[in-house]
Every structure is written in structure tokens, then in C-alpha cells.
mmCIF file of C-alpha atoms in Angstrom:
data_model
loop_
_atom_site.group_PDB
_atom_site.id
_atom_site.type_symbol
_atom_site.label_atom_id
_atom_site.label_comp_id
_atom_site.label_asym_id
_atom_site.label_seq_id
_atom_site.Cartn_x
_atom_site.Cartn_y
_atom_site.Cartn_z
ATOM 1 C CA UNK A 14 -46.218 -58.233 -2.364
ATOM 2 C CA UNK A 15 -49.215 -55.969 -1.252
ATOM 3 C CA UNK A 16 -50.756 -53.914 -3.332
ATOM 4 C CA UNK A 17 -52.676 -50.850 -2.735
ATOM 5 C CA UNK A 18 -53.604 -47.967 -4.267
ATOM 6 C CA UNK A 19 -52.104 -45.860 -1.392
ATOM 7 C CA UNK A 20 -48.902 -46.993 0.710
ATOM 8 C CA UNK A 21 -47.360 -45.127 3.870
ATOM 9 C CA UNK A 22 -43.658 -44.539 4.051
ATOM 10 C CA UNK A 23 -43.185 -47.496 6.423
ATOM 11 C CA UNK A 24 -45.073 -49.868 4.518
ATOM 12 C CA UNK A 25 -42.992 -48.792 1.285
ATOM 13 C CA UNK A 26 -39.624 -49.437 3.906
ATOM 14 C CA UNK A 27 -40.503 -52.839 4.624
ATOM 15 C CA UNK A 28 -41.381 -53.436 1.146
ATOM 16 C CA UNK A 29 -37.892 -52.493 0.261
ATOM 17 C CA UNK A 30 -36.369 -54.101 2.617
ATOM 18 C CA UNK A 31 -38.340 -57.582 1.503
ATOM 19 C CA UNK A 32 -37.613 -56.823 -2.140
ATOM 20 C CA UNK A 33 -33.455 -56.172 -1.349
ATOM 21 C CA UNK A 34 -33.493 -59.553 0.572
ATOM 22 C CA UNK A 35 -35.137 -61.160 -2.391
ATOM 23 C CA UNK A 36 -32.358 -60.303 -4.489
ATOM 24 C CA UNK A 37 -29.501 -60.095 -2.246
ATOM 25 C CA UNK A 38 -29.758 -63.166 -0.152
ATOM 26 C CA UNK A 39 -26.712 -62.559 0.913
ATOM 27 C CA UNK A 40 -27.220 -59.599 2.602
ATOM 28 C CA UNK A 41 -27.551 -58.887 6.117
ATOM 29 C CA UNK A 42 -30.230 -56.680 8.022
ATOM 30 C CA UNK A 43 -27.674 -54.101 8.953
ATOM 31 C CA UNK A 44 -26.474 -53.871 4.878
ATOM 32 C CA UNK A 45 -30.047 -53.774 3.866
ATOM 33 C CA UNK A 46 -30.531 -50.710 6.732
ATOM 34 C CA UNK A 47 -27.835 -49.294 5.332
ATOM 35 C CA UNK A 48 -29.278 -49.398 1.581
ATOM 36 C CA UNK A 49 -32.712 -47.932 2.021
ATOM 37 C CA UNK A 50 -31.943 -46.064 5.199
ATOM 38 C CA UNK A 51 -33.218 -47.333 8.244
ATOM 39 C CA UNK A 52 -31.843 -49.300 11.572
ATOM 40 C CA UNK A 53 -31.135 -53.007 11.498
ATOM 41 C CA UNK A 54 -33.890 -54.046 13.841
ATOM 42 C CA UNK A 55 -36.395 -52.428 11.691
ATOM 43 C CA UNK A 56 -35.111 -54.827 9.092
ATOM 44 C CA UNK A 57 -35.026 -57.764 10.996
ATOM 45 C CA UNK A 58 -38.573 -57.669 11.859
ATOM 46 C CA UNK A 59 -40.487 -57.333 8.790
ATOM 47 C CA UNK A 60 -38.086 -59.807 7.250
ATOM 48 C CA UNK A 61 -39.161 -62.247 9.477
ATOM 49 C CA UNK A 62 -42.650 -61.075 9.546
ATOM 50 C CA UNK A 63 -42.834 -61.693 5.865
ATOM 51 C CA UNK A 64 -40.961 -65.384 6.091
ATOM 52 C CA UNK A 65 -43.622 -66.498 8.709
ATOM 53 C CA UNK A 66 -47.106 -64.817 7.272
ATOM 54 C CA UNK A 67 -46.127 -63.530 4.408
ATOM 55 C CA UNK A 68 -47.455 -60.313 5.085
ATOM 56 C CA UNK A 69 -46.272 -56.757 5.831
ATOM 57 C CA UNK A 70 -48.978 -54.727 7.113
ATOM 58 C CA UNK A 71 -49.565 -53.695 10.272
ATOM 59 C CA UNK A 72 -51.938 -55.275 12.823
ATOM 60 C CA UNK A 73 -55.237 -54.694 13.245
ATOM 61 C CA UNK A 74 -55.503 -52.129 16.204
ATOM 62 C CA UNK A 75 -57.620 -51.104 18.824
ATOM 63 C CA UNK A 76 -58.202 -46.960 19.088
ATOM 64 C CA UNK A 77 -59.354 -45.223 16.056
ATOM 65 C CA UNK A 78 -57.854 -45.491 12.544
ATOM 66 C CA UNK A 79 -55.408 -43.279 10.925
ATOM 67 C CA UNK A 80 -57.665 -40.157 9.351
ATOM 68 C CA UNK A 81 -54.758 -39.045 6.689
ATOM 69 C CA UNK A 82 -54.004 -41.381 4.318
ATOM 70 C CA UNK A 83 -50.792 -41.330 2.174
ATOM 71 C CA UNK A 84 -51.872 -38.639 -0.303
ATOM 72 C CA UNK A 85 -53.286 -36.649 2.507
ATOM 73 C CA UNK A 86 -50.032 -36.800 4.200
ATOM 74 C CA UNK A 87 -47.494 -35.576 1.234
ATOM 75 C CA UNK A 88 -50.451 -32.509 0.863
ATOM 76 C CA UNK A 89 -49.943 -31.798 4.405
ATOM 77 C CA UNK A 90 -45.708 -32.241 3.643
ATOM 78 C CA UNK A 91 -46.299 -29.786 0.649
ATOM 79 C CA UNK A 92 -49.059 -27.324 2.154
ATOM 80 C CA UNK A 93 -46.571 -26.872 5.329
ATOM 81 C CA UNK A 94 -43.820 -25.429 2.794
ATOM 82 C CA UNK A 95 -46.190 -22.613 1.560
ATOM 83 C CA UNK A 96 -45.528 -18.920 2.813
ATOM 84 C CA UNK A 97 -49.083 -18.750 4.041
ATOM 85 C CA UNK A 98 -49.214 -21.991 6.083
ATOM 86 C CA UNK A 99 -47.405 -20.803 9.029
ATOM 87 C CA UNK A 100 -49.164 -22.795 11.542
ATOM 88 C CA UNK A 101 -50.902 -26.431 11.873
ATOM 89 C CA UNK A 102 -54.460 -24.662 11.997
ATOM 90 C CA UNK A 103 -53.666 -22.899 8.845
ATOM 91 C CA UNK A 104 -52.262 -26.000 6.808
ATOM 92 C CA UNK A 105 -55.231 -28.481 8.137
ATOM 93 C CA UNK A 106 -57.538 -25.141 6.640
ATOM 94 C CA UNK A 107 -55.666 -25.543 3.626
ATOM 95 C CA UNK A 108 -56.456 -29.008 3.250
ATOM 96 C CA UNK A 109 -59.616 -29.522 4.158
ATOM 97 C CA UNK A 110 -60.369 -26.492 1.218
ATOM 98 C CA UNK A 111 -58.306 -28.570 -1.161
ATOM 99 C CA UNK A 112 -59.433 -32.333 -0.025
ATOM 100 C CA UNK A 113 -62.229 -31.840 1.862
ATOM 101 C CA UNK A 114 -60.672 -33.951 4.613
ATOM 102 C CA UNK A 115 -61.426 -32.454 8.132
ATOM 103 C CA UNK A 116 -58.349 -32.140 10.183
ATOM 104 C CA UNK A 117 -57.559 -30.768 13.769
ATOM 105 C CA UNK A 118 -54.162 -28.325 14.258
ATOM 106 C CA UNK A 119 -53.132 -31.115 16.457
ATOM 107 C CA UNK A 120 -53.201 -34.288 14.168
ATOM 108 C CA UNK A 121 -51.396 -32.291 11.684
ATOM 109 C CA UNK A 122 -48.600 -31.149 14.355
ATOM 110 C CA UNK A 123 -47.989 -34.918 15.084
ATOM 111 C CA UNK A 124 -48.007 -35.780 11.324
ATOM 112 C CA UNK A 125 -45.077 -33.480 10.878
ATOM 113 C CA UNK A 126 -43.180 -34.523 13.904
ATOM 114 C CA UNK A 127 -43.287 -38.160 12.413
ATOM 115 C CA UNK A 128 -41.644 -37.086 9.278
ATOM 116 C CA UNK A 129 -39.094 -35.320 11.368
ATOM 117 C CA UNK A 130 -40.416 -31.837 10.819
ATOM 118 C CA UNK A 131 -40.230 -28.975 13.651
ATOM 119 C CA UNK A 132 -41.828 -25.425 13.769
ATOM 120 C CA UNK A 133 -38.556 -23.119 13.650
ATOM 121 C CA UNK A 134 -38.599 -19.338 12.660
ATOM 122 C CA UNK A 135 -36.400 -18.125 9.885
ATOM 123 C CA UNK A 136 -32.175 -17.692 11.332
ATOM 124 C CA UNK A 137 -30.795 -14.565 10.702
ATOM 125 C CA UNK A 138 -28.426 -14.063 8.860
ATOM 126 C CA UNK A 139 -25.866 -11.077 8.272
ATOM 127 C CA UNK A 140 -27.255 -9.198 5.197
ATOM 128 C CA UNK A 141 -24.352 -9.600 2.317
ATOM 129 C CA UNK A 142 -23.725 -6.560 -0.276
ATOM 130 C CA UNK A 143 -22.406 -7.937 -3.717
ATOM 131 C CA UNK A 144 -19.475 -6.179 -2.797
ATOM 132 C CA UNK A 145 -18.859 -8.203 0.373
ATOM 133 C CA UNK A 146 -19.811 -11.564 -1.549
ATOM 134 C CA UNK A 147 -16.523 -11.046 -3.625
ATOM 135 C CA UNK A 148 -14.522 -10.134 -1.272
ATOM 136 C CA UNK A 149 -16.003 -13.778 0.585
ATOM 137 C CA UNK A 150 -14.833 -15.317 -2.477
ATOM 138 C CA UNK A 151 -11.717 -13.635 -2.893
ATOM 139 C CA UNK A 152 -10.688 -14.613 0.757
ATOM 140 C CA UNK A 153 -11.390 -17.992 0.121
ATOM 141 C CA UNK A 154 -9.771 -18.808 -3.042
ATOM 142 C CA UNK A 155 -6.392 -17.042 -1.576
ATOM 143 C CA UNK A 156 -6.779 -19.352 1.718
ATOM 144 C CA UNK A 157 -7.299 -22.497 -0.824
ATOM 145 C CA UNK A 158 -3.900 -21.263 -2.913
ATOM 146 C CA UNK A 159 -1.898 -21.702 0.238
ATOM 147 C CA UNK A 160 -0.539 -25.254 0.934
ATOM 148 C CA UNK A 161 -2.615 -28.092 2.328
ATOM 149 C CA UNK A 162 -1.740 -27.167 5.679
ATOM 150 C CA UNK A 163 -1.528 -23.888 6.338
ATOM 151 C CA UNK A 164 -4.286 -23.347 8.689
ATOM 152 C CA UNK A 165 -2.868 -25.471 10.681
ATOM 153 C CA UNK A 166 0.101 -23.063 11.598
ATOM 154 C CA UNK A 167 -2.779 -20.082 11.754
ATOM 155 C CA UNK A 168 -3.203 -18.338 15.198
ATOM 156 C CA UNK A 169 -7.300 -16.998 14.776
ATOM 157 C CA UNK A 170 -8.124 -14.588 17.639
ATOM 158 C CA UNK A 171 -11.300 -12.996 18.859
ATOM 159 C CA UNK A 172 -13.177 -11.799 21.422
ATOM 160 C CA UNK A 173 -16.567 -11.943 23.197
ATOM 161 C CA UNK A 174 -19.155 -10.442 25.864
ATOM 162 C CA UNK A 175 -20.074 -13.536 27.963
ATOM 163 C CA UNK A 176 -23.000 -12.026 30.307
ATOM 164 C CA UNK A 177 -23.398 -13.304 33.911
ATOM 165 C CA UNK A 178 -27.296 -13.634 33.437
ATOM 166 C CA UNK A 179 -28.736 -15.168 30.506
ATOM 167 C CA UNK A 180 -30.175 -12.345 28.541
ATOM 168 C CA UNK A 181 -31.957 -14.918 25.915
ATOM 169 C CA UNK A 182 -35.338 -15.778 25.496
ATOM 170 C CA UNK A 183 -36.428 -18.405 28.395
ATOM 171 C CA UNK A 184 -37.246 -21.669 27.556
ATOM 172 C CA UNK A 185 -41.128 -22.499 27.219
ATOM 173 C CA UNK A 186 -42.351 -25.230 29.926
ATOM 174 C CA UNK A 187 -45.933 -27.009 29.352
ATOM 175 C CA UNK A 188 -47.173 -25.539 32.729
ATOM 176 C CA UNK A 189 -51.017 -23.642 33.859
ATOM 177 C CA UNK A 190 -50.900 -19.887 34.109
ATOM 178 C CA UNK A 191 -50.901 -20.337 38.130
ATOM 179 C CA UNK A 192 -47.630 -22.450 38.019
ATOM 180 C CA UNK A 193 -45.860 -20.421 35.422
ATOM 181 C CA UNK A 194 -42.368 -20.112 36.347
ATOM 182 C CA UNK A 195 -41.090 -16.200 36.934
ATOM 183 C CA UNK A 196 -37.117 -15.111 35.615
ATOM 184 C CA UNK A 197 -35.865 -11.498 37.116
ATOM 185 C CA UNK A 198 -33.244 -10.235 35.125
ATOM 186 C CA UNK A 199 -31.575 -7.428 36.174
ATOM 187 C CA UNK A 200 -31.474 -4.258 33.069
ATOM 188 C CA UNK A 201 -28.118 -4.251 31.908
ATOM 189 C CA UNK A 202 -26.411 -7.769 32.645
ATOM 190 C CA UNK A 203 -22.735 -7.573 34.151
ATOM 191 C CA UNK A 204 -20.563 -8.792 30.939
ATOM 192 C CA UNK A 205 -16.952 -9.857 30.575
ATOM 193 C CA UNK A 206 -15.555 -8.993 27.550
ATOM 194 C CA UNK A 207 -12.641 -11.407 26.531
ATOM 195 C CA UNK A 208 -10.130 -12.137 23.984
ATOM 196 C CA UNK A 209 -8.590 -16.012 23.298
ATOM 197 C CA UNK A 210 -6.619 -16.988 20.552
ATOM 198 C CA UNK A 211 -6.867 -20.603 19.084
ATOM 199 C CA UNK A 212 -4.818 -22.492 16.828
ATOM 200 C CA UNK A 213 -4.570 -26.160 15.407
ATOM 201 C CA UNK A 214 -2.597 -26.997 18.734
ATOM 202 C CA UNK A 215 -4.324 -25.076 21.427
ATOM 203 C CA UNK A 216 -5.552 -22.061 22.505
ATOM 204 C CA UNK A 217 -4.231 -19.336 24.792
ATOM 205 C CA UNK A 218 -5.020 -18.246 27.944
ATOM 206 C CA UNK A 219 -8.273 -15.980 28.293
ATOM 207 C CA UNK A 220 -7.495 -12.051 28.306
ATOM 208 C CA UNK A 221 -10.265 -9.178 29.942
ATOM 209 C CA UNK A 222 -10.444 -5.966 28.403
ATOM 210 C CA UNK A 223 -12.205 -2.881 28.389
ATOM 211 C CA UNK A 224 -15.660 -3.509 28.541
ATOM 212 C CA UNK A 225 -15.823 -6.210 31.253
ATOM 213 C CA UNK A 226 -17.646 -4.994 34.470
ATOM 214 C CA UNK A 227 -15.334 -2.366 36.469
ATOM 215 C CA UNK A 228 -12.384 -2.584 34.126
ATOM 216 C CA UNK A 229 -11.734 0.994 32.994
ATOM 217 C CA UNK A 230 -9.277 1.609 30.220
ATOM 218 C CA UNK A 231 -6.143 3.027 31.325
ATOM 219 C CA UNK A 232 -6.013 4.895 28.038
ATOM 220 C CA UNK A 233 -8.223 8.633 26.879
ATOM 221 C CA UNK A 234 -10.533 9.191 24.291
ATOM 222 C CA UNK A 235 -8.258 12.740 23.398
ATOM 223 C CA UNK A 236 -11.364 14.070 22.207
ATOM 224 C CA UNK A 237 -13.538 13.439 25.341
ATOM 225 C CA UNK A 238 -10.540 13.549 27.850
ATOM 226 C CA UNK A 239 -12.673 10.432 29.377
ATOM 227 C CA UNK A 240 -11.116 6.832 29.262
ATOM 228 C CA UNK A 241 -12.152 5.079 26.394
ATOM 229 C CA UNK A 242 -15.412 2.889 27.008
ATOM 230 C CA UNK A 243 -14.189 -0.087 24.492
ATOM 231 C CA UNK A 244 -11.177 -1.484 23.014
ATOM 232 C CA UNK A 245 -8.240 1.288 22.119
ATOM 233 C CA UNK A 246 -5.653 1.043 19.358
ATOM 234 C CA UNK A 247 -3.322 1.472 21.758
ATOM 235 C CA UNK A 248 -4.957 -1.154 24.673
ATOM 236 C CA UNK A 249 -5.085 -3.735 21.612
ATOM 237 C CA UNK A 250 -1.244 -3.273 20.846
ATOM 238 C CA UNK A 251 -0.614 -4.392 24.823
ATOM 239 C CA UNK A 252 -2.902 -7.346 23.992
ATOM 240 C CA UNK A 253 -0.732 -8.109 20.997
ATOM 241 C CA UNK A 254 2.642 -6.865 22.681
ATOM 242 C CA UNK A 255 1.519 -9.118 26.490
ATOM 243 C CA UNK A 256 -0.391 -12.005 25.327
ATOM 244 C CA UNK A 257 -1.441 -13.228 22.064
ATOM 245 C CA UNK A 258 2.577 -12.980 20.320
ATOM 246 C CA UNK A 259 4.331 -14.608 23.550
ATOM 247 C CA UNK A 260 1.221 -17.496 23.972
ATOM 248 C CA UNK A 261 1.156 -17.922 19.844
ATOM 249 C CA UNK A 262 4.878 -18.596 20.033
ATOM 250 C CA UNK A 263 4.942 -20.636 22.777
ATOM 251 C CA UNK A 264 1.846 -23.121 21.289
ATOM 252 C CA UNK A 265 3.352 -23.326 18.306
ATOM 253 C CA UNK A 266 7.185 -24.007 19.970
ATOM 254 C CA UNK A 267 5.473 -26.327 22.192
ATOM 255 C CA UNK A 268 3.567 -28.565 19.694
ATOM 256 C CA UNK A 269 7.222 -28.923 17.601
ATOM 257 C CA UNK A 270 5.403 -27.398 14.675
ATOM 258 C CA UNK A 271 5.662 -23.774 12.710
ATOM 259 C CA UNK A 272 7.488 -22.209 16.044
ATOM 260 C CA UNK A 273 9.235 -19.686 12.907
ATOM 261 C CA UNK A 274 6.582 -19.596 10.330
ATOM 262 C CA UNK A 275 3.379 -19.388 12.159
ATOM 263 C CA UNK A 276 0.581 -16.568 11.212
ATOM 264 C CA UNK A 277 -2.306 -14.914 12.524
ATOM 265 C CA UNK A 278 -5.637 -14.353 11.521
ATOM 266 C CA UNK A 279 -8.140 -11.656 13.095
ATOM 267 C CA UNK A 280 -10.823 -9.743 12.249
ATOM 268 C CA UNK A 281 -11.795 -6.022 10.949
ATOM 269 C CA UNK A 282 -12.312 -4.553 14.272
ATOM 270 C CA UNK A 283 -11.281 -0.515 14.318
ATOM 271 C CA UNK A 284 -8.469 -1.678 16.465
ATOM 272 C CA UNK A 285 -7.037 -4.198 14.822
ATOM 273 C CA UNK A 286 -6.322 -2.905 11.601
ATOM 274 C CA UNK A 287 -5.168 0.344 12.168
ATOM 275 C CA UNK A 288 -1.629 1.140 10.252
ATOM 276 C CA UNK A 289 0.561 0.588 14.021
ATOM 277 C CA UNK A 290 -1.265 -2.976 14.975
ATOM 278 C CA UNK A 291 -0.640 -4.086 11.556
ATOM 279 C CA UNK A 292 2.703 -3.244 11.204
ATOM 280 C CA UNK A 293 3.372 -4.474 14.777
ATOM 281 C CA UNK A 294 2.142 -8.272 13.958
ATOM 282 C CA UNK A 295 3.958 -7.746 10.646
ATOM 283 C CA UNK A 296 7.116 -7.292 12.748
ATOM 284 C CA UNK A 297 6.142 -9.552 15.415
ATOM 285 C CA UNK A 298 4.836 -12.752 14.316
ATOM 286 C CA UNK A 299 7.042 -14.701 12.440
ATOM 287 C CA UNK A 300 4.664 -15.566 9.552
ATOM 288 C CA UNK A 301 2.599 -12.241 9.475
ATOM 289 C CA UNK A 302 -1.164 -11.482 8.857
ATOM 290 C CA UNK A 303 -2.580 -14.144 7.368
ATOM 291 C CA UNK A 304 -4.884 -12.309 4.895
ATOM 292 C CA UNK A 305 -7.572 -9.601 5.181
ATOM 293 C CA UNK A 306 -10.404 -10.989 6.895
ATOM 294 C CA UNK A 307 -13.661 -10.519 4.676
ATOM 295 C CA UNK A 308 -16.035 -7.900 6.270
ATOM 296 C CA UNK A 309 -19.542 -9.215 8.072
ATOM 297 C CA UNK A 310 -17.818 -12.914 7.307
ATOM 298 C CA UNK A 311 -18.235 -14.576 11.098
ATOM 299 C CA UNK A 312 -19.597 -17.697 9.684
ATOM 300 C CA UNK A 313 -16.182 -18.193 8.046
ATOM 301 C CA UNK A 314 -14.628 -18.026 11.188
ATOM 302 C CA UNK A 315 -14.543 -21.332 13.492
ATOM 303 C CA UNK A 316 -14.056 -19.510 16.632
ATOM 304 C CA UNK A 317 -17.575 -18.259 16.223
ATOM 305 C CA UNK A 318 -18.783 -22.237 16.658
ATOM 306 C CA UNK A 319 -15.862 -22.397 20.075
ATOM 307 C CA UNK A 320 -17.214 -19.479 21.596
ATOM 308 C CA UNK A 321 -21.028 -21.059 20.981
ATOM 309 C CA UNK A 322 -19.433 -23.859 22.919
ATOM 310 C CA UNK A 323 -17.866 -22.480 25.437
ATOM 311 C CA UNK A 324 -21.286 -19.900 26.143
ATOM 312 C CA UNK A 325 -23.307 -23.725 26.396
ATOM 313 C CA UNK A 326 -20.306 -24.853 28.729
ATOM 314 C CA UNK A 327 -20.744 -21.857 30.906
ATOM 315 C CA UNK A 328 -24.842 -22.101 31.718
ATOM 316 C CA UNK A 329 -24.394 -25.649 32.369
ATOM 317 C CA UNK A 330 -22.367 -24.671 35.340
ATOM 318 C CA UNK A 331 -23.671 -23.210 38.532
ATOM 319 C CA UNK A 332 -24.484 -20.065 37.897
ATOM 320 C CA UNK A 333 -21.926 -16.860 38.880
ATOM 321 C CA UNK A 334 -22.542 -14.819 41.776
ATOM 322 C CA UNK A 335 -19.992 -12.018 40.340
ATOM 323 C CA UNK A 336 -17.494 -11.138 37.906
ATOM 324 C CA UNK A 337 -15.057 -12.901 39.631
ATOM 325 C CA UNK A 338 -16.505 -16.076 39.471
ATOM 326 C CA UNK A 339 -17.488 -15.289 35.695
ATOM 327 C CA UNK A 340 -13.897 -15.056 35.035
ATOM 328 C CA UNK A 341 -12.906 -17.980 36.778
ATOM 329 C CA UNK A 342 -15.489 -20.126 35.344
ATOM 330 C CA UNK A 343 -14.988 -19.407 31.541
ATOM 331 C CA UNK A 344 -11.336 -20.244 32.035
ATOM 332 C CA UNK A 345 -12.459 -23.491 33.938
ATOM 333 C CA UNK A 346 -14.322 -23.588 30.316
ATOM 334 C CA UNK A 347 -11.067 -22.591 28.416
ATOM 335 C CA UNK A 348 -9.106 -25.529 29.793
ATOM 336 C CA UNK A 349 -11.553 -28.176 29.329
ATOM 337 C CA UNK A 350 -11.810 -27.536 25.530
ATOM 338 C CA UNK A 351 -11.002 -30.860 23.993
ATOM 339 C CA UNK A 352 -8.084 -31.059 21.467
ATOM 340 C CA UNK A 353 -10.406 -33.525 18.816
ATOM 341 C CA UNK A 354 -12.773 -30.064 18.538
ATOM 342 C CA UNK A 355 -9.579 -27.981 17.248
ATOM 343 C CA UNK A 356 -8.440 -30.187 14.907
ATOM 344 C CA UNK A 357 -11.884 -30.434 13.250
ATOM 345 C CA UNK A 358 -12.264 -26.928 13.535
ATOM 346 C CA UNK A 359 -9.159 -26.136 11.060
ATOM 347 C CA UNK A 360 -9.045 -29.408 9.206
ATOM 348 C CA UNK A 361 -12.474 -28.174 8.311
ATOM 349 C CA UNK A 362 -11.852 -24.329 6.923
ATOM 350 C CA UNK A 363 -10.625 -25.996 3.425
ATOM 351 C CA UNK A 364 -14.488 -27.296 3.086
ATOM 352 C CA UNK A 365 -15.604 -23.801 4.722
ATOM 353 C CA UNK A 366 -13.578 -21.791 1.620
ATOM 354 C CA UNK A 367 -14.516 -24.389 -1.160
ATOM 355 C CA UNK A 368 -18.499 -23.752 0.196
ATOM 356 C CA UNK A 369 -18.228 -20.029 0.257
ATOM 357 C CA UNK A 370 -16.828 -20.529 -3.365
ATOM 358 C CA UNK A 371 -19.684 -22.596 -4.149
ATOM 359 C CA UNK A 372 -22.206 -20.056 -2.904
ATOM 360 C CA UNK A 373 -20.839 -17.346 -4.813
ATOM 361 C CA UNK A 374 -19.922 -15.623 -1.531
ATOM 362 C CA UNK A 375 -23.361 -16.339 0.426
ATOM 363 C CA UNK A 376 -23.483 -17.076 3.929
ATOM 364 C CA UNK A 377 -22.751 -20.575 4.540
ATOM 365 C CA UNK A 378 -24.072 -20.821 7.796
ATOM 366 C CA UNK A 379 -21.540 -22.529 10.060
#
């Protein structure tokens, strides 16, 4: 065994993996990776390294020696989770002041890629009132009452703006000023704006609304006497009335599964819960509304995660020349959406309600 007053995470790895071989002999290098969490190969090696030399440390090497030792390192670790160490320059400050050990921004930028670490900034996250955290909790435990597998005869529709330019910020490049790569984007991007519904089995056909480039409602603001500039109670009720009651019933027919007791699940848009769309998919759809959705609750909703999919989809295509081409593309998208990520999408709200629950109605950040 080696002994030393200070040991890196590696060396305390292959020390682990020596000491489970010791007593296990029976067990192989992947069972021992398995056991203290590494890869089999890593294993392998420093087991044999120790049967030939006895001996687990690294080589001599040529280049200069490690600066940090191991109780520089978990410092660094801890300095890098303090509000005021935002950037490698400011935690190597903070421990030279408290170690006296000299350290560039650099060396401590590699230190905390090795142990897996990466400079994010904070995810935002919709701002919850108490209020809204019941009502989170509420939702789920009512979802949870209902039998094992009742999301699986749930219809949960949606919509969203897919832009024809990317309107995020572009990704960095290590590049000199003079070869810095120049993005035009035009002002206002040309946006479709679409509604899908999806469902254990499926998911419908894509539907353009109000809002998409050129598509003018057909219905007036009575106030304005101007056609409405978004989604109308009244346009909504033709989605319901044209697409997403006729499509639900056929998935559902079609998959040989809740064809007369299927529901659906939407959201608090203005147009979707007034008094005449609700009582329409009360009439319509042979299982009803699901339940109220919980207000500023997207994370509880896995359409959010297919949409992210579908927008990844999209940019990995050529890019669109038009609307046209928008439209035709994102149902190109639509139809390539692969059944195994709808099952896991609804044989995963159960765990999505019971973590809610858990939180006490916090954001759960799915």
C-alpha cells in the first residue's frame, strides 16, 4: 500500500480497486469498475501494475510537475462554489490569499475540467408564487390518484413559434479578431406558429395558426374591427372542431387502445379555457379535460422537452429559404419523431408528479 500524507483522486481509485481485488478475488475488473465507479480498463491496469511492481504511482515524467497538490485541489473544488469566485482568476486569487500557492487562471480552468466541472451561468427559471406551488402540488397528487395508466390514454397539446433564423446567441469559435466569423440576422425573424398534439401512441399532424408569417386570422378583434393578431377563441374552437378531436380519435382507434375513454390535456392559454372551448372538449372528447393545468407549470409538461427536440432537429437541417420550406421541414421533423421518445415521455410524468410533490411545488426542471 502507499502511503502519503496527500493522495490524488486517481491514486485513491487504484488503491480501491487493489484493496476490492484483495478481498474479492473473485471479482472481475468490470465488477470492481462497477463498485468504486470507474471503466474496466482503468481497473485492469493498475491491477496488473500492482501484481508485477507492486506499485501504484505514476511514472516519473518528463515536463514540469503538478503545482496543486491534493489539498490545493479540494480548496480550488470548494473556493469555485463561493458567490464571489466567479471566474478562474478570481478563485486562483482566492487561493493564493488563503495558501499562498501561486496559481495562473489557466491551471485552475484545467483543474476543474478534470473533475468534470464547466463554467455555466445560472438557468432561469419561471418565478413560482406560493400560490402557484400548491396548485403544482395539487395537480400532481390528482394525476397520481388516477390509475397506473392513465397518461397513457392522455392527448397533451401545445403550440410553438419555430423562427426561420436562429435568433439565439451564436456559438463562440477560438478564432483572431481578423478571422472572426460575421451572422446577419434580419430584425424580426419570419416565425411559424404551430400547434401538435401528442399522446402515448403518436402525435398528430402539425397545424399553422395565426401568428405564422402571412397567415391573417379570418376572425375580428370587435373592439378594433382589425383581425385578431394571435390565437382567437373562436380560431381555437376550429382547431379543436378540424384537427386535434378527429386526429386524437383516430390515434387512439388506431393503436386499439382508449378509442372511447381517451382525454386531453392543454394548457391555460386565454383561448383555451374560455367557458365555449371547455364545454366543447367536454362534449367532444370522449374522456374530457384531463385536469386544470397548473399556471407557469411548463416543466411539468413533456411536450416542452419534444418541441426542444424537434427545434435541435430543425437547425440540423439545411437551413429554410421561406415559410414554405419552414413548414415543410418541421413536419419532415414531425414524422421522424421516434415512438421509444413517447413512451418515455408519459411513462415518465408519474416520476414528474411524485418530484413536484417532493419539491413542495418547485420547479423541477425537466
Amino acid at each position: 500500500m502507499v502511503k502519503q500524507q496527500h493522495i490524488t483522486h486517481a491514486q485513491e481509485l487504484r488503491l480501491q480497486a487493489v484493496h476490492c481485488k484483495q478481498h474479492n478475488q473473485s471479482w472481475s475488473a468490470s465488477k470492481i469498475g462497477k463498485h468504486i465507479g470507474c471503466n474496466r480498463m482503468f481497473v485492469s491496469r493498475w491491477l496488473t501494475r500492482h501484481q508485477q511492481t507492486g506499485d501504484i504511482n505514476d511514472k516519473p515524467r518528463s515536463g514540469r510537475p503538478q503545482i496543486a497538490d491534493a489539498a490545493a485541489e479540494n480548496y480550488i473544488l470548494m473556493a469555485a462554489q463561493l458567490p464571489e469566485c466567479t471566474s478562474a482568476a478570481d478563485i486562483a486569487a482566492k487561493t493564493q490569499q488563503a495558501l499562498g500557492l501561486k496559481l495562473s487562471g489557466s491551471t485552475v480552468t484545467r483543474l476543474l475540467k478534470r473533475k468534470g466541472l464547466q463554467h455555466l451561468t445560472a438557468k432561469v427559471v419561471p418565478m413560482l408564487t406560493v400560490k402557484q406551488k400548491l396548485a403544482r402540488v395539487k395537480f400532481a397528487k390528482a394525476a397520481l390518484r388516477r390509475e397506473r395508466c392513465s397518461w397513457r390514454r392522455v392527448m397533451i397539446t401545445d403550440s410553438k413559434y419555430f423562427r426561420l433564423h436562429a435568433m439565439g446567441k451564436p456559438a463562440g469559435r477560438w478564432c483572431t479578431p481578423a478571422t472572426r466569423e460575421v451572422v446577419a440576422r434580419p430584425k424580426h425573424s419570419v416565425a411559424a406558429h404551430v400547434y401538435m398534439g401528442v399522446a402515448f401512441h403518436g402525435a398528430t399532424s402539425l397545424k399553422f395558426v395565426t401568428g405564422t408569417h402571412k397567415q391573417v386570422s379570418k376572425y375580428t378583434d370587435l373592439k378594433s374591427k382589425r383581425p385578431y393578431r394571435g390565437l382567437a377563441q373562436q380560431e381555437y374552437t376550429d382547431v379543436l372542431h378540424d384537427h386535434f378531436i378527429p386526429e386524437g380519435n383516430k390515434l387512439f382507434k388506431n393503436a386499439g387502445q382508449w378509442a372511447d375513454k381517451w382525454q386531453m390535456q392543454q394548457d391555460n392559454a386565454p383561448a383555451h379555457k374560455t367557458p365555449i372551448n371547455m364545454a366543447y372538449i367536454a362534449a367532444n372528447v370522449p374522456g374530457g379535460h384531463f385536469l386544470a393545468w397548473p399556471p407557469n407549470s411548463p416543466d411539468l409538461s413533456p411536450i416542452e422537452n419534444l418541441w426542444s427536440w424537434m427545434d435541435i432537429k430543425l437547425h440540423k437541417l439545411d437551413k429554410c429559404k421561406n415559410i414554405e420550406e419552414l413548414k415543410e421541414r418541421l413536419e419532415q421533423v414531425r414524422q421522424s419523431i421516434p415512438p421509444t421518445l413517447l413512451h418515455n415521455m408519459f411513462d415518465g410524468m408519474k416520476a414528474r408528479m411524485e418530484r413536484v410533490i417532493e419539491l413542495n411545488g418547485d420547479y423541477i426542471g425537466k
